[in-house]
Short mmCIF file of C-alpha atoms in Angstrom, two decimals:
data_model
loop_
_atom_site.label_atom_id
_atom_site.label_comp_id
_atom_site.label_asym_id
_atom_site.label_seq_id
_atom_site.Cartn_x
_atom_site.Cartn_y
_atom_site.Cartn_z
CA UNK B 1 103.67 3.10 0.97
CA UNK B 2 100.70 2.80 3.35
CA UNK B 3 100.88 0.12 6.31
CA UNK B 4 98.60 -2.61 6.45
CA UNK B 5 96.84 -1.04 9.44
CA UNK B 6 96.41 1.95 7.13
CA UNK B 7 95.20 -0.10 4.30
CA UNK B 8 92.96 -2.28 6.60
CA UNK B 9 91.14 0.79 8.14
CA UNK B 10 89.98 1.69 4.65
CA UNK B 11 89.49 -1.65 3.69
CA UNK B 12 87.03 -2.42 6.93
CA UNK B 13 84.81 0.71 5.61
CA UNK B 14 84.43 -0.64 2.29
CA UNK B 15 81.39 -2.41 1.00
CA UNK B 16 82.55 -5.91 -1.39
CA UNK B 17 83.01 -4.23 -4.58
CA UNK B 18 84.96 -1.22 -3.52
CA UNK B 19 87.20 -3.84 -1.71
CA UNK B 20 87.76 -5.34 -4.96
CA UNK B 21 88.71 -2.00 -6.17
CA UNK B 22 90.80 -1.11 -3.26
CA UNK B 23 93.04 -4.26 -4.16
CA UNK B 24 93.13 -3.52 -7.90
CA UNK B 25 94.26 -0.31 -6.89
CA UNK B 26 96.98 -1.72 -4.30
CA UNK B 27 98.12 -3.88 -7.38
CA UNK B 28 98.31 -1.01 -10.03
CA UNK B 29 100.66 0.81 -6.95
CA UNK B 30 103.40 -1.81 -7.36
CA UNK B 31 106.55 -0.91 -9.81
CA UNK B 32 106.47 -2.41 -12.81
CA UNK B 33 108.10 -5.79 -13.44
CA UNK B 34 110.28 -6.24 -16.44
CA UNK B 35 108.97 -8.59 -18.71
CA UNK B 36 112.34 -10.66 -18.92
CA UNK B 37 111.68 -11.30 -15.20
CA UNK B 38 108.69 -13.02 -15.57
CA UNK B 39 110.44 -16.44 -16.08
CA UNK B 40 109.39 -19.88 -14.79
CA UNK B 41 111.73 -19.20 -11.94
CA UNK B 42 109.68 -16.37 -10.67
CA UNK B 43 106.42 -17.86 -11.19
CA UNK B 44 104.36 -18.75 -7.97
CA UNK B 45 103.02 -22.33 -8.49
CA UNK B 46 99.28 -23.09 -7.51
CA UNK B 47 97.81 -19.89 -8.56
CA UNK B 48 95.11 -19.79 -10.87
CA UNK B 49 96.17 -16.75 -12.31
CA UNK B 50 99.86 -16.29 -13.05
CA UNK B 51 101.95 -14.35 -10.55
CA UNK B 52 105.69 -13.58 -10.44
CA UNK B 53 107.76 -12.37 -7.59
CA UNK B 54 111.14 -11.19 -8.19
CA UNK B 55 113.49 -10.13 -4.94
CA UNK B 56 116.10 -7.57 -5.16
CA UNK B 57 118.61 -6.18 -2.40
CA UNK B 58 118.49 -2.48 -1.52
CA UNK B 59 120.74 -0.85 0.82
CA UNK B 60 121.41 -2.53 4.10
CA UNK B 61 120.85 -5.63 2.66
CA UNK B 62 116.92 -5.05 2.81
CA UNK B 63 114.79 -7.02 0.13
CA UNK B 64 112.66 -5.08 -2.34
CA UNK B 65 110.30 -7.47 -4.12
CA UNK B 66 109.06 -6.80 -7.52
CA UNK B 67 105.76 -8.56 -8.55
CA UNK B 68 103.39 -9.03 -11.02
CA UNK B 69 100.00 -10.94 -12.12
CA UNK B 70 97.82 -11.39 -15.06
CA UNK B 71 94.81 -10.76 -12.99
CA UNK B 72 94.19 -7.47 -11.28
CA UNK B 73 92.75 -8.80 -8.19
CA UNK B 74 95.48 -11.14 -7.87
CA UNK B 75 97.92 -8.62 -8.47
CA UNK B 76 96.57 -6.63 -5.43
CA UNK B 77 96.55 -9.62 -3.24
CA UNK B 78 100.42 -10.02 -3.95
CA UNK B 79 101.07 -6.17 -3.41
CA UNK B 80 98.79 -6.59 -0.28
CA UNK B 81 101.49 -9.33 1.17
CA UNK B 82 104.15 -7.37 -0.14
CA UNK B 83 103.26 -4.50 2.25
CA UNK B 84 103.72 -6.47 5.24
CA UNK B 85 107.41 -7.27 4.33
CA UNK B 86 108.51 -4.76 1.42
CA UNK B 87 112.25 -3.30 2.27
CA UNK B 88 112.63 -5.41 5.44
CA UNK B 89 115.82 -7.55 6.08
CA UNK B 90 115.65 -11.11 5.36
CA UNK B 91 115.85 -12.05 9.15
CA UNK B 92 112.75 -9.52 9.78
CA UNK B 93 110.78 -11.21 6.73
CA UNK B 94 111.50 -14.64 7.95
CA UNK B 95 110.34 -13.52 11.42
CA UNK B 96 107.05 -11.90 10.22
CA UNK B 97 104.05 -13.98 9.93
CA UNK B 98 102.69 -12.95 6.79
CA UNK B 99 99.42 -14.81 6.93
CA UNK B 100 98.91 -13.43 10.49
CA UNK B 101 99.54 -9.80 9.22
CA UNK B 102 96.77 -9.96 6.61
CA UNK B 103 94.23 -11.78 9.08
CA UNK B 104 92.31 -9.13 9.67
CA UNK B 105 91.46 -8.61 5.78
CA UNK B 106 89.51 -11.92 6.32
CA UNK B 107 90.53 -12.66 2.36
CA UNK B 108 89.29 -16.13 2.44
CA UNK B 109 85.50 -14.86 3.48
CA UNK B 110 85.90 -11.83 1.41
CA UNK B 111 87.11 -13.17 -2.00
CA UNK B 112 86.41 -16.50 -3.97
CA UNK B 113 88.42 -19.62 -3.02
CA UNK B 114 89.71 -19.22 -6.65
CA UNK B 115 91.39 -15.60 -6.04
CA UNK B 116 92.92 -16.72 -2.61
CA UNK B 117 94.06 -20.32 -3.34
CA UNK B 118 97.35 -18.82 -4.56
CA UNK B 119 98.04 -16.62 -1.39
CA UNK B 120 99.55 -19.19 0.63
CA UNK B 121 102.20 -20.17 -2.22
CA UNK B 122 102.98 -16.36 -2.60
CA UNK B 123 103.67 -15.84 1.11
CA UNK B 124 105.69 -18.97 1.13
CA UNK B 125 107.69 -18.04 -1.93
CA UNK B 126 108.55 -14.95 -0.25
CA UNK B 127 109.36 -16.50 3.33
CA UNK B 128 111.60 -19.02 1.26
CA UNK B 129 113.41 -16.29 -0.53
CA UNK B 130 114.42 -14.65 2.66
CA UNK B 131 115.16 -17.38 4.43
CA UNK B 132 117.65 -18.43 1.45
CA UNK B 133 118.97 -14.91 1.66
CA UNK B 134 119.49 -14.62 5.38
CA UNK B 135 121.17 -17.91 5.55
#
């Protein structure tokens, strides 16, 4: 999986249409999320599109999130947020300022408010899940 810095290096040189394509491609790279996990309990509230995030624990107590969305760009946004925290310990995730990690992408200016309105809720769910599992 590329780092946020690697993704940003590419993103910074792209025009707006290609930035959309990059986000869509990131979303396509997410591991498939089984339909059985797309429940009300895993649904992110406050997103214009449906977004589901489900945590799994892997070796060393690290968290690996499965995620999906019914909108391609939104799926790319959740994939981008997960790059900042994927396969880290719950404590590391809690200590990560995901919004600050995503700030260089200037998503609020690059995308419509409809597309980004749910991003804080995605981040909050990731952080709350990690905090619950760290505690």
